[in-house]
Amino acid sequence: MDYNFTATGNINGPVLAAVFAVEAVVGFIANIIVLSITLHQRKSFKQPSTIFFTSLILSDLLDVLVYLPMIAVATAAEEWILGSTFEQKRATCVFSGLISWFILHVSAAVLAAISFDKCLFITKPYFYKRFMKPWVALAITVAVWIINGLMFTLPLIGYEDYYYYRIYFGPCYVGFVGNIIYALIFGLLLIFIITIIVTSVWTFCFTRRFINNQSAIAGENAYNSRRMKLFGIFGSMLLAYTLCYAPSILIGFISFGFTLPEEVFATTIVTLHFVPIVSPMIQAYFRPEITKSFVSFKNALCEKLRCSHSN
């Protein structure tokens, strides 16, 4: 175990912390805008997809409001300063690491739910309308948050076979040493990934039939977007998450056998936390209720500027 809370690398802490801070601020603004429009367009919650996408927004906000500020402060100070005593520093360090795991699992679980929701929407549209009600989506979402929350609370209340470590420039990460929590964490993550793969492949097998025969039945929906057809919002979301998470996973495996430059680790962490910026932007582009709000705002602004110019 590493009990030294002082950064040992040569990374420029203040500069890297500024990057984290920018990601947090931009991510917060983007997610708050999308969340505000979603809450304003209350009718959109009649669509299960809106509940799932809102859950992603909430996980992004947890990242930019809790996790990113913690690692930004630690990186800027070039040591873990969150706590005045060793016990307090250890507790905040472990909390920070568990939050990062929690955000990852919630995001993966919600993406798996969206993938299943989209698969059902496309392949079984009549059954989808009867079965997938808003309360069903809400129940799934609440269950995802509660189960993951309980799972990552266990290490804090008795399962103490875990360790924490830092990557050169400050952030704390938590690992688990040979207990059932370790198997549960990676087992659930594997289930989420398999669900996404299976339902995505199944969906694309029905792509042509959906476009030709089911578009009129489905009506306007976030999944039934004219932009990029069925690749749409979920395909773009999945691509964005893959590009942001893949470097960290790949570098994590490579680092077991090779020593990599500190700059590589820093870059992967920056890329990882680019998700809260990209995700709401994709939602703003594809979700009909969000795009309509932007169009209405643009038209109102243009009209106001036109009136001011004429006066």
PDB file of N, CA and C in Angstrom, residues 118 122 203-204 207 211 222-223 225 227-240 282 286:
ATOM      1  N   LYS A 118     -33.165   0.762 -26.740  1.00  0.00           N
ATOM      2  CA  LYS A 118     -33.165   1.038 -28.183  1.00  0.00           C
ATOM      3  C   LYS A 118     -33.421  -0.234 -28.985  1.00  0.00           C
ATOM      4  N   ILE A 122     -36.635  -0.751 -31.503  1.00  0.00           N
ATOM      5  CA  ILE A 122     -36.471  -0.974 -32.942  1.00  0.00           C
ATOM      6  C   ILE A 122     -37.013  -2.333 -33.377  1.00  0.00           C
ATOM      7  N   THR A 203     -29.617  -5.014 -32.776  1.00  0.00           N
ATOM      8  CA  THR A 203     -30.287  -3.829 -33.322  1.00  0.00           C
ATOM      9  C   THR A 203     -29.902  -3.583 -34.764  1.00  0.00           C
ATOM     10  N   PHE A 204     -28.611  -3.621 -35.048  1.00  0.00           N
ATOM     11  CA  PHE A 204     -28.162  -3.331 -36.400  1.00  0.00           C
ATOM     12  C   PHE A 204     -28.580  -4.415 -37.396  1.00  0.00           C
ATOM     13  N   THR A 207     -31.758  -3.072 -38.726  1.00  0.00           N
ATOM     14  CA  THR A 207     -31.716  -1.675 -39.152  1.00  0.00           C
ATOM     15  C   THR A 207     -32.537  -1.413 -40.412  1.00  0.00           C
ATOM     16  N   ILE A 211     -35.984   0.973 -40.671  1.00  0.00           N
ATOM     17  CA  ILE A 211     -36.054   2.202 -41.457  1.00  0.00           C
ATOM     18  C   ILE A 211     -37.191   2.128 -42.473  1.00  0.00           C
ATOM     19  N   ALA A 222     -36.089  10.131 -29.713  1.00  0.00           N
ATOM     20  CA  ALA A 222     -34.650  10.385 -29.738  1.00  0.00           C
ATOM     21  C   ALA A 222     -33.905   9.344 -30.557  1.00  0.00           C
ATOM     22  N   TYR A 223     -34.430   8.073 -30.550  1.00  0.00           N
ATOM     23  CA  TYR A 223     -33.780   7.019 -31.314  1.00  0.00           C
ATOM     24  C   TYR A 223     -34.088   7.125 -32.803  1.00  0.00           C
ATOM     25  N   SER A 225     -34.049   9.326 -35.162  1.00  0.00           N
ATOM     26  CA  SER A 225     -33.565  10.620 -35.619  1.00  0.00           C
ATOM     27  C   SER A 225     -33.220  10.571 -37.093  1.00  0.00           C
ATOM     28  N   ARG A 227     -31.082  12.378 -38.354  1.00  0.00           N
ATOM     29  CA  ARG A 227     -29.655  12.660 -38.447  1.00  0.00           C
ATOM     30  C   ARG A 227     -28.879  11.368 -38.219  1.00  0.00           C
ATOM     31  N   MET A 228     -28.142  10.952 -39.194  1.00  0.00           N
ATOM     32  CA  MET A 228     -27.303   9.769 -39.138  1.00  0.00           C
ATOM     33  C   MET A 228     -28.118   8.497 -38.903  1.00  0.00           C
ATOM     34  N   LYS A 229     -29.430   8.548 -39.189  1.00  0.00           N
ATOM     35  CA  LYS A 229     -30.307   7.385 -39.110  1.00  0.00           C
ATOM     36  C   LYS A 229     -30.149   6.659 -37.776  1.00  0.00           C
ATOM     37  N   LEU A 230     -29.989   5.311 -37.835  1.00  0.00           N
ATOM     38  CA  LEU A 230     -29.995   4.542 -36.608  1.00  0.00           C
ATOM     39  C   LEU A 230     -28.690   4.638 -35.822  1.00  0.00           C
ATOM     40  N   PHE A 231     -27.641   5.115 -36.454  1.00  0.00           N
ATOM     41  CA  PHE A 231     -26.410   5.318 -35.678  1.00  0.00           C
ATOM     42  C   PHE A 231     -26.706   6.339 -34.605  1.00  0.00           C
ATOM     43  N   GLY A 232     -27.357   7.400 -35.004  1.00  0.00           N
ATOM     44  CA  GLY A 232     -27.953   8.391 -34.133  1.00  0.00           C
ATOM     45  C   GLY A 232     -27.319   8.637 -32.798  1.00  0.00           C
ATOM     46  N   ILE A 233     -28.184   8.838 -31.809  1.00  0.00           N
ATOM     47  CA  ILE A 233     -27.726   9.277 -30.500  1.00  0.00           C
ATOM     48  C   ILE A 233     -26.954   8.182 -29.764  1.00  0.00           C
ATOM     49  N   PHE A 234     -27.448   6.933 -29.825  1.00  0.00           N
ATOM     50  CA  PHE A 234     -26.757   5.888 -29.085  1.00  0.00           C
ATOM     51  C   PHE A 234     -25.424   5.533 -29.735  1.00  0.00           C
ATOM     52  N   GLY A 235     -25.411   5.443 -31.058  1.00  0.00           N
ATOM     53  CA  GLY A 235     -24.148   5.144 -31.735  1.00  0.00           C
ATOM     54  C   GLY A 235     -23.101   6.207 -31.466  1.00  0.00           C
ATOM     55  N   SER A 236     -23.514   7.477 -31.514  1.00  0.00           N
ATOM     56  CA  SER A 236     -22.588   8.577 -31.233  1.00  0.00           C
ATOM     57  C   SER A 236     -22.128   8.551 -29.781  1.00  0.00           C
ATOM     58  N   MET A 237     -23.073   8.261 -28.876  1.00  0.00           N
ATOM     59  CA  MET A 237     -22.741   8.188 -27.456  1.00  0.00           C
ATOM     60  C   MET A 237     -21.753   7.058 -27.185  1.00  0.00           C
ATOM     61  N   LEU A 238     -22.023   5.900 -27.771  1.00  0.00           N
ATOM     62  CA  LEU A 238     -21.154   4.745 -27.571  1.00  0.00           C
ATOM     63  C   LEU A 238     -19.763   5.003 -28.129  1.00  0.00           C
ATOM     64  N   LEU A 239     -19.690   5.643 -29.295  1.00  0.00           N
ATOM     65  CA  LEU A 239     -18.396   5.980 -29.888  1.00  0.00           C
ATOM     66  C   LEU A 239     -17.637   6.954 -28.997  1.00  0.00           C
ATOM     67  N   ALA A 240     -18.332   7.963 -28.453  1.00  0.00           N
ATOM     68  CA  ALA A 240     -17.689   8.960 -27.603  1.00  0.00           C
ATOM     69  C   ALA A 240     -17.154   8.321 -26.328  1.00  0.00           C
ATOM     70  N   ILE A 282     -23.810  15.641 -27.443  1.00  0.00           N
ATOM     71  CA  ILE A 282     -24.466  14.656 -28.308  1.00  0.00           C
ATOM     72  C   ILE A 282     -25.963  14.660 -28.056  1.00  0.00           C
ATOM     73  N   PHE A 286     -29.038  15.484 -30.876  1.00  0.00           N
ATOM     74  CA  PHE A 286     -29.952  14.458 -31.356  1.00  0.00           C
ATOM     75  C   PHE A 286     -31.340  14.481 -30.724  1.00  0.00           C
TER      76      PHE A 286
END
